[in-house]
Each structure stands twice: as C-alpha cells, then as structure tokens.
PDB file of C-alpha atoms in Angstrom:
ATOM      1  CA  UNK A  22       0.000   0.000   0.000  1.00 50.00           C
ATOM      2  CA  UNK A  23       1.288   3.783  -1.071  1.00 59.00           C
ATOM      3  CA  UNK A  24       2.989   5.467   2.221  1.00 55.00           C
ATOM      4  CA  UNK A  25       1.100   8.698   3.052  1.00 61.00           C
ATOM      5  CA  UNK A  26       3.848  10.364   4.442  1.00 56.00           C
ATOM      6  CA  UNK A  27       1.683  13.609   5.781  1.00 57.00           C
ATOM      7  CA  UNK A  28       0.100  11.427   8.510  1.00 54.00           C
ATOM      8  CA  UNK A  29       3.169  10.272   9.700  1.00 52.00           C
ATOM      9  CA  UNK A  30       3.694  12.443  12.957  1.00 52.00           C
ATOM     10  CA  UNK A  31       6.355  10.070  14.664  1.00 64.00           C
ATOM     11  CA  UNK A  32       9.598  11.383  14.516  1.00 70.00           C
ATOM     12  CA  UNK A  33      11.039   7.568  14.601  1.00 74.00           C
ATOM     13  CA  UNK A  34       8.677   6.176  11.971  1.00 73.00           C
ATOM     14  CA  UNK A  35       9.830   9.595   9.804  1.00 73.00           C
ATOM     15  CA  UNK A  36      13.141   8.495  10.113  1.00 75.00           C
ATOM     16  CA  UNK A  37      12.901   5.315   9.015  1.00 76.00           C
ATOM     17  CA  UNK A  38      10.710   5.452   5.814  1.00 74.00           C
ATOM     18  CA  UNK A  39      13.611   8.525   5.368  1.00 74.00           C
ATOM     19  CA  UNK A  40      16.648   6.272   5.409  1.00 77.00           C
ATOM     20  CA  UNK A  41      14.837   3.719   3.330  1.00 75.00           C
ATOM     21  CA  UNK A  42      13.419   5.720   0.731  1.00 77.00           C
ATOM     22  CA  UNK A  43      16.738   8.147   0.343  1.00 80.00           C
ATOM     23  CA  UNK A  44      19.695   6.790   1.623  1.00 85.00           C
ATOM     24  CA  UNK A  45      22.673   6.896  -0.884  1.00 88.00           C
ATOM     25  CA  UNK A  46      25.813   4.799  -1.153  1.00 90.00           C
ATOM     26  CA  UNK A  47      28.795   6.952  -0.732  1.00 90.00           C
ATOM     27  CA  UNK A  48      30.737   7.806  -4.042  1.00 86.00           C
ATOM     28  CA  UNK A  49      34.065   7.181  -2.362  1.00 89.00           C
ATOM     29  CA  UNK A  50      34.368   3.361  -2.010  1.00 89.00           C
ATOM     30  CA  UNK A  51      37.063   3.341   0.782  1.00 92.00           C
ATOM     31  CA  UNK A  52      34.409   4.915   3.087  1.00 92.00           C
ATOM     32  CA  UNK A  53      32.620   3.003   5.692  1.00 94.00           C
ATOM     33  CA  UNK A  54      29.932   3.206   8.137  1.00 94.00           C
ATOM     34  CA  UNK A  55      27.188   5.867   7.674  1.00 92.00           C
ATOM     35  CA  UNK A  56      27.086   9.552   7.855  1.00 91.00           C
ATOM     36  CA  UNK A  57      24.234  12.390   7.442  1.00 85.00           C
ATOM     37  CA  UNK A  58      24.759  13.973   3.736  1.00 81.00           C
ATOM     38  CA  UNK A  59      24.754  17.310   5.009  1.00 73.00           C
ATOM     39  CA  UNK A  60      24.013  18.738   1.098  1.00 70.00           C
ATOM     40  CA  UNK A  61      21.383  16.578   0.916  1.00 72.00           C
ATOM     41  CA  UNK A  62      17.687  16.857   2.250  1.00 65.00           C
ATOM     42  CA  UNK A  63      14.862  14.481   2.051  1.00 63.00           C
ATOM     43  CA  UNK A  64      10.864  14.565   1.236  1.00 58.00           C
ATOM     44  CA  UNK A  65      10.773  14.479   5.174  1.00 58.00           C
ATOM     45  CA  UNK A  66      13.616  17.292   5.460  1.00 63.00           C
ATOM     46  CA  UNK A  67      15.502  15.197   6.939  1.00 68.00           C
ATOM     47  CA  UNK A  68      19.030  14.634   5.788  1.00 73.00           C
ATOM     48  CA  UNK A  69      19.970  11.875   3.802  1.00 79.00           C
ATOM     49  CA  UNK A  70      21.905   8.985   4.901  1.00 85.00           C
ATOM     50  CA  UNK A  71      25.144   7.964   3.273  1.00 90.00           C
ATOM     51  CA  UNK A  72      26.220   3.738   3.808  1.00 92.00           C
ATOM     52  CA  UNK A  73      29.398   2.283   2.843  1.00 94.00           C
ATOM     53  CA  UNK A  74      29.954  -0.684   1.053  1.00 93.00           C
ATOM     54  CA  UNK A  75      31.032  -2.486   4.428  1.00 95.00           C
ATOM     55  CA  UNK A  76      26.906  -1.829   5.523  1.00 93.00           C
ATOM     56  CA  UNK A  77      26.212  -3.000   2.054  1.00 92.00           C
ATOM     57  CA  UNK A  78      28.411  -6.500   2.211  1.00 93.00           C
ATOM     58  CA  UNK A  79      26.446  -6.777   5.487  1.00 94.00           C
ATOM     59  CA  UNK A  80      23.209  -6.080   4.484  1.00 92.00           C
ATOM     60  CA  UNK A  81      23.541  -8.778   1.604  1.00 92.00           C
ATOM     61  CA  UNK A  82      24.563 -11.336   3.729  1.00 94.00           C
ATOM     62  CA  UNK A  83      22.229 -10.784   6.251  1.00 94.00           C
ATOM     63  CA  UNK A  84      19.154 -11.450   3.708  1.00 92.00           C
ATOM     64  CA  UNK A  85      20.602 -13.916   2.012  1.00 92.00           C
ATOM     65  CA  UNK A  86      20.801 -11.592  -1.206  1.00 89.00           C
ATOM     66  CA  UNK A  87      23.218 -10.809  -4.543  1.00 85.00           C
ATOM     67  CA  UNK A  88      22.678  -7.250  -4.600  1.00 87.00           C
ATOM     68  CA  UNK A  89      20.955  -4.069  -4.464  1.00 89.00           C
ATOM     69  CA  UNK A  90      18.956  -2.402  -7.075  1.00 89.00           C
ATOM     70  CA  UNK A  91      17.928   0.926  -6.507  1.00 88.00           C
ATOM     71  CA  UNK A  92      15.724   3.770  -8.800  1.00 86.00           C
ATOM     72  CA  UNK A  93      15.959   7.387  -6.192  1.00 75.00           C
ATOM     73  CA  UNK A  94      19.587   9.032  -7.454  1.00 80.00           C
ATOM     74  CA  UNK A  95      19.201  10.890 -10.845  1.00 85.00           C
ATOM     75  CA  UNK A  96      22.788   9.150 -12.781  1.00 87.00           C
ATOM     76  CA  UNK A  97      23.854  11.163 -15.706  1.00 89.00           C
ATOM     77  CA  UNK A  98      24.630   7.679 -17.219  1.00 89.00           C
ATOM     78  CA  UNK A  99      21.194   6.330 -16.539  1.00 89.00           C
ATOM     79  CA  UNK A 100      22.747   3.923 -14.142  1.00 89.00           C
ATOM     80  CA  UNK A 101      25.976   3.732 -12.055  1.00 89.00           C
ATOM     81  CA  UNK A 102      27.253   0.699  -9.784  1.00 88.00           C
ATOM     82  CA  UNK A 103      28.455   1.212  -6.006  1.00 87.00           C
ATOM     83  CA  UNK A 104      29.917  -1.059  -3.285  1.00 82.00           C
ATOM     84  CA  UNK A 105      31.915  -2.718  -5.984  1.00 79.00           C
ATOM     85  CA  UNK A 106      28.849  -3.416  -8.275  1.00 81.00           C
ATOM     86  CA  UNK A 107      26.565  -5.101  -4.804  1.00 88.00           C
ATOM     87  CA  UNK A 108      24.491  -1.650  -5.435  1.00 90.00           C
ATOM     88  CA  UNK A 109      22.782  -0.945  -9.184  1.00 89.00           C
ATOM     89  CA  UNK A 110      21.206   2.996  -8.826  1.00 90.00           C
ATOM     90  CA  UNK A 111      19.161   2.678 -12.182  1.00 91.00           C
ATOM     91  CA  UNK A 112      17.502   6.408 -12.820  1.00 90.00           C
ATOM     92  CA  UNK A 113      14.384   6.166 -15.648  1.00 88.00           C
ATOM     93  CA  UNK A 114      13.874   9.759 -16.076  1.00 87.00           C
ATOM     94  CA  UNK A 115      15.532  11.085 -19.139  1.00 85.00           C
ATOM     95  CA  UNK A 116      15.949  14.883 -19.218  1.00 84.00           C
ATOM     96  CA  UNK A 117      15.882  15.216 -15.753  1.00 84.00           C
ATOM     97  CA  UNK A 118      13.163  17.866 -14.428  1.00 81.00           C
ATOM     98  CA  UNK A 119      13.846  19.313 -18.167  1.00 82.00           C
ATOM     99  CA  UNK A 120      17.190  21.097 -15.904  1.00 84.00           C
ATOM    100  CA  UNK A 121      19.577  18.289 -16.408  1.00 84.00           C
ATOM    101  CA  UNK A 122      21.331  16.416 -19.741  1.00 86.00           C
ATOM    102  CA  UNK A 123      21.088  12.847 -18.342  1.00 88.00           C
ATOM    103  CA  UNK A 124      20.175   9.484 -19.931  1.00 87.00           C
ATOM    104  CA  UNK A 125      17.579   6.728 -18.814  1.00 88.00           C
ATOM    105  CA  UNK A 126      18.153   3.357 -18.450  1.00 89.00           C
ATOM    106  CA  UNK A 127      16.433   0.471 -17.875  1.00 89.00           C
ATOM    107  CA  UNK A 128      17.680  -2.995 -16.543  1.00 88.00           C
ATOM    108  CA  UNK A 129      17.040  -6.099 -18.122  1.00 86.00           C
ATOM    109  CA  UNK A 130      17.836  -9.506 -16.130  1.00 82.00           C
ATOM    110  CA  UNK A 131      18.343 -12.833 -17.627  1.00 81.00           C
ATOM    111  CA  UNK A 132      18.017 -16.014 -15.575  1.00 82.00           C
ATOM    112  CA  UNK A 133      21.228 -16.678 -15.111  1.00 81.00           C
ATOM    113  CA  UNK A 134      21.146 -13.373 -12.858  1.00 76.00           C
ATOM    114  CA  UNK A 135      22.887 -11.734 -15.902  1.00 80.00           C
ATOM    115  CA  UNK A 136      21.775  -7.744 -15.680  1.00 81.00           C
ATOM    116  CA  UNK A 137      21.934  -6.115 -18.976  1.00 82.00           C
ATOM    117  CA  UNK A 138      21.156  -1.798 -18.898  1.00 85.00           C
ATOM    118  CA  UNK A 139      19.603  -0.221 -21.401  1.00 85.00           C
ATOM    119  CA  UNK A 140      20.426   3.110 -21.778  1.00 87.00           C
ATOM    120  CA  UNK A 141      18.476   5.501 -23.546  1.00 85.00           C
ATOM    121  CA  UNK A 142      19.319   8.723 -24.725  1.00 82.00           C
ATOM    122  CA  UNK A 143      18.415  11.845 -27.034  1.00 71.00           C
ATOM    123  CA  UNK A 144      21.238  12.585 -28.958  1.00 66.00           C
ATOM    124  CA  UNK A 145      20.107  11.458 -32.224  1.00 52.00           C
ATOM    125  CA  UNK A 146      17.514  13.361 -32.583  1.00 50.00           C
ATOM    126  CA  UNK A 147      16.269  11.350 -36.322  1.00 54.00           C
ATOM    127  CA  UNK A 148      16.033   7.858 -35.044  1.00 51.00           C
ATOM    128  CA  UNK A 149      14.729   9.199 -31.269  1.00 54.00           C
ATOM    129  CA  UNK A 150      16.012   7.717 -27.629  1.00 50.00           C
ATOM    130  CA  UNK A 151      14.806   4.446 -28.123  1.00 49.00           C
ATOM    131  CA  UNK A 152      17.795   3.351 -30.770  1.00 44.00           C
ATOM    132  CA  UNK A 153      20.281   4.073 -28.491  1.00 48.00           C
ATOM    133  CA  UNK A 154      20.937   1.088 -25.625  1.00 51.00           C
ATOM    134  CA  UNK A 155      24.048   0.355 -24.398  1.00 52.00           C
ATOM    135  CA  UNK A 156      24.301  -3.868 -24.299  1.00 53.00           C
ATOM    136  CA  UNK A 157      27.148  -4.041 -21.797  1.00 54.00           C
ATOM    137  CA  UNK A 158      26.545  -6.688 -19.193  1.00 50.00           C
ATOM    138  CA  UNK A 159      27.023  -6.450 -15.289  1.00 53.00           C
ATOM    139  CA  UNK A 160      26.824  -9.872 -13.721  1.00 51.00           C
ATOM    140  CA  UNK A 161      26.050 -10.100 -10.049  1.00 50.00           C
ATOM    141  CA  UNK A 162      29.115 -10.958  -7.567  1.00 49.00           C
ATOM    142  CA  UNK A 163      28.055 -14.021  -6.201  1.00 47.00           C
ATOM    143  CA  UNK A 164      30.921 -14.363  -3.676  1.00 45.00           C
ATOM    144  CA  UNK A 165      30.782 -11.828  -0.940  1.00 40.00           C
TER     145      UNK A 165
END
C-alpha cells in the first residue's frame, strides 16, 4: 500500500521510511559506516543517509541476497554501480526535471542473474532515444 507520508507524525517512523526511501551509497568506495549527507535533504527534510559498502556487504549477507537495485539518485549515465557493483542505482527519467542532460536506463535480467542496462538517450535526434541502448553486461558478484 502507497505510504502517506503527511500522517506520519512520529519522529522515529519519519526516520525510518527517510533512510529507506533516500539513503545513498557513498561515491568514495574506501568509506565506511554511515554519515548524514549534510548537502542533501529528504521529502521528510531530513538529511539523507550515506552507507558504505562495508553496511552494504552486510546487508547482503544478512538477507541472504546478490545485490541491491535501486531507482531514487538521478545518474547522468542512466545507471551507475556502487559497493563494488553489490548496489545498481538505475535512474528512468531522461531529461531530468527538463534542468539536467542525463540518460535513462532500464535494466534487463536474464536467468542466469545476468543484468543487462539499457540506456536511452536523445542525442540522435532522427532515429529518437529508443535506438540508443548500451548492451554491456554487469553480472552479479556471487561471492561476498
């Protein structure tokens, strides 16, 4: 069911839909642990969270998962990999807000856990964004 996140008046409850919904890997792989994002504020006006890829490793192992795919950090690529590829921040809005020059992507995964994005951008303006998708592969680590 959607979150309705004006009739949330508990600070704690706030704060946790907040770190789930916004929370951002930190560019800098040698960084661990979490910190606020002090540039960075939230739909709650909170600040974002920052989690290095020792929190990631963790989290994975924890649940028993492969990875992380995540859609909330507008990627000039489309798509960009943290944590040593454990994280996949795929961004579907091309043209950004119509304020920034970023590509789309989409992810496609095979069954072999094979992810393939798509990107899709507006350069060529005669054959339009759909001709243009990048077919590199990312495989999933499977040893963490």
């Amino acid at each position: 069911r959607p979150l309705n996140l004006s009739k949330m008046v508990n600070v704690k409850t706030q704060k946790i839909v907040n770190d789930l919904l916004c929370s951002n890997p930190f560019s800098d792989e040698t960084k661990t642990g979490v910190a606020a994002d002090p540039n960075s504020k939230t739909i709650v006006g909170l600040n974002a969270i920052q989690f290095g890829v020792d929190r990631v490793r963790s989290f994975l192992k924890q649940n028993n998962l492969l990875s992380i795919l995540r859609g909330s950090q507008c990627s000039m690529e489309g798509f960009q990999l943290y944590s040593r590829s454990s994280v996949i921040s795929i961004f579907s809005a091309l043209s950004y807000a119509s304020k920034y020059d970023n590509k789309a992507a989409f992810l496609v995964m095979k069954k072999n856990c094979e992810i393939a994005p798509r990107i899709i951008d507006t350069k060529d303006s005669n054959t339009g964004p759909w001709s243009h998708f990048d077919q590199s592969v990312v495989t999933i680590p499977r040893g963490l």
